[in-house]
mmCIF file of C-alpha atoms and ligand atoms in Angstrom:
data_model
loop_
_atom_site.group_PDB
_atom_site.id
_atom_site.type_symbol
_atom_site.label_atom_id
_atom_site.label_comp_id
_atom_site.label_asym_id
_atom_site.label_seq_id
_atom_site.Cartn_x
_atom_site.Cartn_y
_atom_site.Cartn_z
ATOM 1 C CA UNK W 26 93.212 118.019 121.645
ATOM 2 C CA UNK W 27 89.774 117.534 120.074
ATOM 3 C CA UNK W 28 86.920 115.721 121.721
ATOM 4 C CA UNK W 29 85.833 112.374 120.312
ATOM 5 C CA UNK W 30 88.800 111.281 118.241
ATOM 6 C CA UNK W 31 87.744 108.401 116.020
ATOM 7 C CA UNK W 32 88.905 106.455 112.959
ATOM 8 C CA UNK W 33 86.614 105.057 110.263
ATOM 9 C CA UNK W 34 88.243 102.887 107.615
ATOM 10 C CA UNK W 35 86.190 103.258 104.461
ATOM 11 C CA UNK W 36 86.490 101.029 101.407
ATOM 12 C CA UNK W 37 86.160 103.255 98.339
ATOM 13 C CA UNK W 38 85.556 100.405 95.881
ATOM 14 C CA UNK W 39 87.627 99.659 92.787
ATOM 15 C CA UNK W 40 87.674 103.126 91.203
ATOM 16 C CA UNK W 41 84.323 104.326 89.832
ATOM 17 C CA UNK W 42 83.166 106.784 92.524
ATOM 18 C CA UNK W 43 79.601 105.421 92.298
ATOM 19 C CA UNK W 44 80.837 102.121 93.679
ATOM 20 C CA UNK W 45 81.376 103.394 97.234
ATOM 21 C CA UNK W 46 78.655 102.364 99.734
ATOM 22 C CA UNK W 47 76.020 104.773 101.069
ATOM 23 C CA UNK W 48 77.495 104.173 104.514
ATOM 24 C CA UNK W 49 80.915 105.174 103.171
ATOM 25 C CA UNK W 50 79.553 108.488 101.859
ATOM 26 C CA UNK W 51 77.865 109.150 105.231
ATOM 27 C CA UNK W 52 81.154 108.555 107.033
ATOM 28 C CA UNK W 53 82.856 111.020 104.682
ATOM 29 C CA UNK W 54 80.132 113.609 105.303
ATOM 30 C CA UNK W 55 80.887 113.292 109.030
ATOM 31 C CA UNK W 56 84.662 113.476 108.666
ATOM 32 C CA UNK W 57 86.815 116.104 110.349
ATOM 33 C CA UNK W 58 89.805 114.953 108.263
ATOM 34 C CA UNK W 59 90.314 112.520 105.375
ATOM 35 C CA UNK W 60 93.486 110.543 104.655
ATOM 36 C CA UNK W 61 93.209 108.949 101.223
ATOM 37 C CA UNK W 62 95.114 106.484 99.043
ATOM 38 C CA UNK W 63 96.179 106.634 95.394
ATOM 39 C CA UNK W 64 93.554 104.232 94.048
ATOM 40 C CA UNK W 65 90.608 106.182 95.472
ATOM 41 C CA UNK W 66 88.666 108.450 93.110
ATOM 42 C CA UNK W 67 89.228 112.208 93.768
ATOM 43 C CA UNK W 68 85.472 112.921 93.380
ATOM 44 C CA UNK W 69 84.837 111.024 96.613
ATOM 45 C CA UNK W 70 86.482 113.855 98.549
ATOM 46 C CA UNK W 71 83.486 116.050 97.625
ATOM 47 C CA UNK W 72 81.376 114.061 100.117
ATOM 48 C CA UNK W 73 83.546 115.404 102.949
ATOM 49 C CA UNK W 74 83.021 118.881 104.467
ATOM 50 C CA UNK W 75 84.871 121.617 102.543
ATOM 51 C CA UNK W 76 86.901 122.701 105.549
ATOM 52 C CA UNK W 77 88.065 119.186 106.508
ATOM 53 C CA UNK W 78 91.738 118.640 105.628
ATOM 54 C CA UNK W 79 92.196 116.029 102.882
ATOM 55 C CA UNK W 80 95.612 114.450 102.916
ATOM 56 C CA UNK W 81 97.014 112.217 100.196
ATOM 57 C CA UNK W 82 99.030 109.403 101.763
ATOM 58 C CA UNK W 83 99.333 107.060 98.768
ATOM 59 C CA UNK W 84 102.063 106.316 96.295
ATOM 60 C CA UNK W 85 102.305 108.442 93.169
ATOM 61 C CA UNK W 86 105.219 108.657 90.756
ATOM 62 C CA UNK W 87 107.625 111.453 91.605
ATOM 63 C CA UNK W 88 106.109 112.164 95.021
ATOM 64 C CA UNK W 89 107.134 111.203 98.514
ATOM 65 C CA UNK W 90 105.296 108.047 99.473
ATOM 66 C CA UNK W 91 104.446 107.487 103.099
ATOM 67 C CA UNK W 92 105.568 104.394 104.955
ATOM 68 C CA UNK W 93 102.891 102.452 106.821
ATOM 69 C CA UNK W 94 104.441 103.651 110.066
ATOM 70 C CA UNK W 95 104.133 107.283 108.994
ATOM 71 C CA UNK W 96 100.509 106.743 107.960
ATOM 72 C CA UNK W 97 99.659 105.135 111.303
ATOM 73 C CA UNK W 98 101.164 108.091 113.145
ATOM 74 C CA UNK W 99 99.371 110.601 110.914
ATOM 75 C CA UNK W 100 96.005 108.966 111.609
ATOM 76 C CA UNK W 101 96.533 109.325 115.357
ATOM 77 C CA UNK W 102 97.804 112.897 114.988
ATOM 78 C CA UNK W 103 94.777 113.924 112.917
ATOM 79 C CA UNK W 104 92.327 112.103 115.195
ATOM 80 C CA UNK W 105 93.720 113.901 118.260
ATOM 81 C CA UNK W 106 93.830 117.300 116.531
ATOM 82 C CA UNK W 107 90.685 117.191 114.414
ATOM 83 C CA UNK W 108 88.373 114.421 115.696
ATOM 84 C CA UNK W 109 86.825 111.978 113.219
ATOM 85 C CA UNK W 110 89.367 110.713 110.681
ATOM 86 C CA UNK W 111 88.133 108.874 107.610
ATOM 87 C CA UNK W 112 90.797 106.682 106.112
ATOM 88 C CA UNK W 113 89.692 106.196 102.522
ATOM 89 C CA UNK W 114 91.215 103.111 100.954
ATOM 90 C CA UNK W 115 90.921 101.492 97.514
ATOM 91 C CA UNK W 116 88.646 98.456 97.190
ATOM 92 C CA UNK W 117 88.084 96.875 100.578
ATOM 93 C CA UNK W 118 90.340 97.959 103.481
ATOM 94 C CA UNK W 119 91.022 94.364 104.520
ATOM 95 C CA UNK W 120 92.001 92.898 101.130
ATOM 96 C CA UNK W 121 95.713 93.603 100.826
ATOM 97 C CA UNK W 122 94.889 96.995 102.313
ATOM 98 C CA UNK W 123 96.759 96.939 105.635
ATOM 99 C CA UNK W 124 93.547 98.063 107.297
ATOM 100 C CA UNK W 125 93.963 95.789 110.286
ATOM 101 C CA UNK W 126 97.416 97.240 111.038
ATOM 102 C CA UNK W 127 95.948 100.750 111.106
ATOM 103 C CA UNK W 128 93.141 99.663 113.439
ATOM 104 C CA UNK W 129 95.555 97.932 115.799
ATOM 105 C CA UNK W 130 97.864 100.958 115.968
ATOM 106 C CA UNK W 131 95.069 103.464 116.522
ATOM 107 C CA UNK W 132 93.257 101.376 119.148
ATOM 108 C CA UNK W 133 96.463 101.275 121.183
ATOM 109 C CA UNK W 134 95.832 105.002 121.744
ATOM 110 C CA UNK W 135 92.303 104.212 122.975
ATOM 111 C CA UNK W 136 90.849 105.793 119.855
ATOM 112 C CA UNK W 137 87.672 103.983 118.759
ATOM 113 C CA UNK W 138 87.545 102.565 115.244
ATOM 114 C CA UNK W 139 84.918 101.469 112.751
ATOM 115 C CA UNK W 140 85.052 99.734 109.383
ATOM 116 C CA UNK W 141 82.937 100.360 106.299
ATOM 117 C CA UNK W 142 83.678 97.572 103.812
ATOM 118 C CA UNK W 143 84.179 98.321 100.130
ATOM 119 C CA UNK W 144 83.822 96.410 96.883
ATOM 120 C CA UNK W 145 87.180 94.765 96.419
ATOM 121 C CA UNK W 146 88.785 94.853 92.988
ATOM 122 C CA UNK W 147 89.256 91.081 93.259
ATOM 123 C CA UNK W 148 85.532 90.442 92.840
ATOM 124 C CA UNK W 149 84.155 93.736 91.542
ATOM 125 C CA UNK W 150 86.547 94.174 88.608
ATOM 126 C CA UNK W 151 85.928 90.701 87.087
ATOM 127 C CA UNK W 152 82.214 91.096 87.856
ATOM 128 C CA UNK W 153 82.002 94.327 85.878
ATOM 129 C CA UNK W 154 83.444 92.348 82.952
ATOM 130 C CA UNK W 155 80.794 89.642 83.477
ATOM 131 C CA UNK W 156 83.411 87.189 84.711
ATOM 132 C CA UNK W 157 81.930 85.360 87.716
ATOM 133 C CA UNK W 158 84.520 84.283 90.290
ATOM 134 C CA UNK W 159 82.446 81.181 91.023
ATOM 135 C CA UNK W 160 80.057 79.312 88.789
ATOM 136 C CA UNK W 161 78.370 75.972 89.134
ATOM 137 C CA UNK W 162 80.305 73.277 87.277
ATOM 138 C CA UNK W 163 83.324 75.524 86.636
ATOM 139 C CA UNK W 164 84.584 76.902 89.915
ATOM 140 C CA UNK W 165 83.627 76.031 93.472
ATOM 141 C CA UNK W 166 86.000 78.485 95.123
ATOM 142 C CA UNK W 167 88.298 81.391 94.461
ATOM 143 C CA UNK W 168 91.709 82.402 95.782
ATOM 144 C CA UNK W 169 92.916 85.970 95.978
ATOM 145 C CA UNK W 170 96.688 85.998 95.897
ATOM 146 C CA UNK W 171 99.303 88.718 96.075
ATOM 147 C CA UNK W 172 101.908 89.031 93.358
ATOM 148 C CA UNK W 173 103.997 91.240 95.654
ATOM 149 C CA UNK W 174 104.618 89.954 99.163
ATOM 150 C CA UNK W 175 106.535 91.865 101.827
ATOM 151 C CA UNK W 176 109.708 90.626 100.124
ATOM 152 C CA UNK W 177 108.375 91.657 96.689
ATOM 153 C CA UNK W 178 107.879 88.012 95.684
ATOM 154 C CA UNK W 179 104.940 86.234 94.072
ATOM 155 C CA UNK W 180 103.132 84.408 96.880
ATOM 156 C CA UNK W 181 104.024 80.719 97.132
ATOM 157 C CA UNK W 182 100.302 80.032 97.451
ATOM 158 C CA UNK W 183 100.011 80.417 93.694
ATOM 159 C CA UNK W 184 101.697 77.050 93.119
ATOM 160 C CA UNK W 185 99.099 75.401 95.368
ATOM 161 C CA UNK W 186 96.169 77.259 93.841
ATOM 162 C CA UNK W 187 97.331 76.382 90.322
ATOM 163 C CA UNK W 188 96.830 72.715 91.145
ATOM 164 C CA UNK W 189 93.200 73.245 92.113
ATOM 165 C CA UNK W 190 90.087 73.967 90.077
ATOM 166 C CA UNK W 191 89.660 77.281 91.891
ATOM 167 C CA UNK W 192 89.454 80.626 90.147
ATOM 168 C CA UNK W 193 92.628 82.520 90.998
ATOM 169 C CA UNK W 194 92.779 86.305 91.144
ATOM 170 C CA UNK W 195 96.254 87.799 91.460
ATOM 171 C CA UNK W 196 96.590 91.378 92.708
ATOM 172 C CA UNK W 197 99.769 93.415 92.252
ATOM 173 C CA UNK W 198 101.016 90.720 89.887
ATOM 174 C CA UNK W 199 101.521 92.245 86.422
ATOM 175 C CA UNK W 200 105.313 92.205 86.785
ATOM 176 C CA UNK W 201 105.149 88.528 87.762
ATOM 177 C CA UNK W 202 103.135 87.418 84.734
ATOM 178 C CA UNK W 203 105.960 85.269 83.327
ATOM 179 C CA UNK W 204 106.299 83.409 86.623
ATOM 180 C CA UNK W 205 102.538 82.930 86.920
ATOM 181 C CA UNK W 206 102.397 81.550 83.379
ATOM 182 C CA UNK W 207 105.331 79.224 84.075
ATOM 183 C CA UNK W 208 103.632 77.894 87.220
ATOM 184 C CA UNK W 209 100.449 77.056 85.333
ATOM 185 C CA UNK W 210 102.322 75.637 82.345
ATOM 186 C CA UNK W 211 104.368 73.365 84.597
ATOM 187 C CA UNK W 212 101.077 72.079 85.959
ATOM 188 C CA UNK W 213 99.995 71.116 82.443
ATOM 189 C CA UNK W 214 97.429 73.913 82.202
ATOM 190 C CA UNK W 215 98.486 75.698 79.048
ATOM 191 C CA UNK W 216 94.880 76.139 77.875
ATOM 192 C CA UNK W 217 93.639 77.744 81.093
ATOM 193 C CA UNK W 218 91.756 80.957 80.237
ATOM 194 C CA UNK W 219 93.294 84.172 81.615
ATOM 195 C CA UNK W 220 92.098 87.776 81.800
ATOM 196 C CA UNK W 221 94.135 90.828 82.743
ATOM 197 C CA UNK W 222 92.069 93.864 83.682
ATOM 198 C CA UNK W 223 93.700 97.237 84.258
ATOM 199 C CA UNK W 224 91.926 100.268 85.791
ATOM 200 C CA UNK W 225 88.742 98.242 86.244
ATOM 201 C CA UNK W 226 85.515 100.299 86.484
ATOM 202 C CA UNK W 227 87.233 103.450 85.171
ATOM 203 C CA UNK W 228 87.069 105.128 81.768
ATOM 204 C CA UNK W 229 90.596 104.025 80.910
ATOM 205 C CA UNK W 230 89.860 100.369 81.710
ATOM 206 C CA UNK W 231 91.806 97.904 79.580
ATOM 207 C CA UNK W 232 91.187 94.162 79.210
ATOM 208 C CA UNK W 233 93.341 91.452 77.654
ATOM 209 C CA UNK W 234 91.931 87.945 77.249
ATOM 210 C CA UNK W 235 93.869 84.818 76.372
ATOM 211 C CA UNK W 236 95.134 81.526 77.711
ATOM 212 C CA UNK W 237 98.255 80.529 79.603
ATOM 213 C CA UNK W 238 99.870 79.860 76.224
ATOM 214 C CA UNK W 239 99.022 83.240 74.696
ATOM 215 C CA UNK W 240 98.615 85.784 77.495
ATOM 216 C CA UNK W 241 102.224 86.937 77.823
ATOM 217 C CA UNK W 242 102.499 87.888 74.168
ATOM 218 C CA UNK W 243 99.075 89.558 74.203
ATOM 219 C CA UNK W 244 99.935 91.499 77.358
ATOM 220 C CA UNK W 245 103.141 92.835 75.822
ATOM 221 C CA UNK W 246 101.415 93.739 72.537
ATOM 222 C CA UNK W 247 98.642 95.616 74.353
ATOM 223 C CA UNK W 248 100.993 97.454 76.707
ATOM 224 C CA UNK W 249 98.745 96.597 79.664
ATOM 225 C CA UNK W 250 100.198 97.399 83.095
ATOM 226 C CA UNK W 251 99.444 98.268 86.707
ATOM 227 C CA UNK W 252 97.088 98.646 88.453
ATOM 228 C CA UNK W 253 95.613 95.419 87.204
ATOM 229 C CA UNK W 254 94.278 92.094 88.347
ATOM 230 C CA UNK W 255 94.985 88.779 86.669
ATOM 231 C CA UNK W 256 92.118 86.278 86.637
ATOM 232 C CA UNK W 257 92.962 82.648 85.921
ATOM 233 C CA UNK W 258 90.276 80.020 85.602
ATOM 234 C CA UNK W 259 87.615 78.404 83.464
ATOM 235 C CA UNK W 260 85.199 81.203 84.428
ATOM 236 C CA UNK W 261 87.122 83.634 82.191
ATOM 237 C CA UNK W 262 85.422 81.996 79.193
ATOM 238 C CA UNK W 263 82.179 83.685 80.298
ATOM 239 C CA UNK W 264 83.603 87.056 79.314
ATOM 240 C CA UNK W 265 81.492 88.118 76.331
ATOM 241 C CA UNK W 266 84.601 88.577 74.180
ATOM 242 C CA UNK W 267 86.662 85.636 75.362
ATOM 243 C CA UNK W 268 86.184 83.759 72.086
ATOM 244 C CA UNK W 269 86.532 80.579 74.133
ATOM 245 C CA UNK W 270 83.886 77.811 74.124
ATOM 246 C CA UNK W 271 81.192 78.723 76.629
ATOM 247 C CA UNK W 272 79.088 75.759 77.698
ATOM 248 C CA UNK W 273 76.164 77.896 78.792
ATOM 249 C CA UNK W 274 75.675 78.930 75.145
ATOM 250 C CA UNK W 275 74.744 75.306 74.426
ATOM 251 C CA UNK W 276 71.106 76.209 73.896
ATOM 252 C CA UNK W 277 68.028 77.268 75.793
ATOM 253 C CA UNK W 278 67.012 73.730 76.706
ATOM 254 C CA UNK W 279 70.399 73.002 78.239
ATOM 255 C CA UNK W 280 70.194 76.169 80.294
ATOM 256 C CA UNK W 281 66.698 75.349 81.507
ATOM 257 C CA UNK W 282 67.810 71.903 82.562
ATOM 258 C CA UNK W 283 70.683 73.328 84.499
ATOM 259 C CA UNK W 284 68.804 75.898 86.485
HETATM 260 C C1 LIG G 314 97.399 97.287 97.524
HETATM 261 S S1 LIG G 314 96.252 96.375 96.591
HETATM 262 C C2 LIG G 314 94.763 96.949 97.320
HETATM 263 C C3 LIG G 314 93.557 96.134 96.941
HETATM 264 C C4 LIG G 314 92.255 96.730 97.461
HETATM 265 N N1 LIG G 314 92.233 96.773 98.898
HETATM 266 C C5 LIG G 314 91.037 95.978 96.955
HETATM 267 O O1 LIG G 314 90.293 95.386 97.748
HETATM 268 O O2 LIG G 314 90.812 96.015 95.747
HETATM 269 C C6 LIG G 314 96.292 97.228 95.051
HETATM 270 C C7 LIG G 314 96.070 96.293 93.875
HETATM 271 O O3 LIG G 314 94.681 96.031 93.711
HETATM 272 C C8 LIG G 314 94.393 95.844 92.332
HETATM 273 N N2 LIG G 314 93.441 96.875 91.916
HETATM 274 C C9 LIG G 314 92.892 97.818 92.689
HETATM 275 N N3 LIG G 314 92.016 98.565 91.995
HETATM 276 C C10 LIG G 314 92.007 98.059 90.741
HETATM 277 C C11 LIG G 314 91.300 98.380 89.554
HETATM 278 N N4 LIG G 314 90.411 99.352 89.511
HETATM 279 N N5 LIG G 314 91.541 97.645 88.453
HETATM 280 C C12 LIG G 314 92.418 96.625 88.472
HETATM 281 N N6 LIG G 314 93.126 96.277 89.560
HETATM 282 C C13 LIG G 314 92.917 96.975 90.683
HETATM 283 C C14 LIG G 314 95.717 95.948 91.591
HETATM 284 O O4 LIG G 314 96.265 94.664 91.517
HETATM 285 C C15 LIG G 314 96.494 96.835 92.537
HETATM 286 O O5 LIG G 314 97.880 96.703 92.327
#
């Protein structure tokens, strides 16, 4: 057994390796082993020492994917055998990342833990497209909702959120697009702007912009798929290519009066 076993959960950001934090890169440089997920950029592993084992524990087509239980056990095994384990996770470890479960499991073995937050795709990916999740006069709050619960269902929270003026960001929801559209349409919101962003921050990023009435057709035509986020809300009209009326383009005087 190694001295000083430790776990650091590091948020890798949404994809672009430059979007990890400086603290995240320092944790990697001090790692004795790295366990990394599918949505983390492979270049990030170069921050870790050459001789530190780097173990892929994500889901990739055609490969064995680890259960959460197996991952928890692996973290403890590596911490006891190697020392400092960095668990590199996509986005932020605590946004649909199961980070808390890993901390709880590891701490039960009296192994100390630390967290380095990351830029979550739910804010960072729309932001890179110049879609603000909040904006005065358009959106006073935002909800981040899963499209795939433990039972593989769209979260029931969507029906509540769809009745509000909040910006809604759905993760893991591309296969539930029809249901999301139906929920908004039933609420009389057929003109609500919608953006779907796949592989945000990466070279193969893809964006589809529309409204509740048009988005399904546009999504099919474009062939957009996972991993993607779906952004629903008036703020989507601030995307430079939305083609939707943008009140802030009302003139310089109007803007000056507002701010
Ligand atoms: C298991 S969740 C993890 C979310 C992550 N912890 C975060 O904070 O971004 C994975 C989902 O996040 C979204 N996602 C992550 N990275 C993305 C990216 N670069 N572009 C679009 N969606 C992304 C997708 O909805 C994907 O299915």
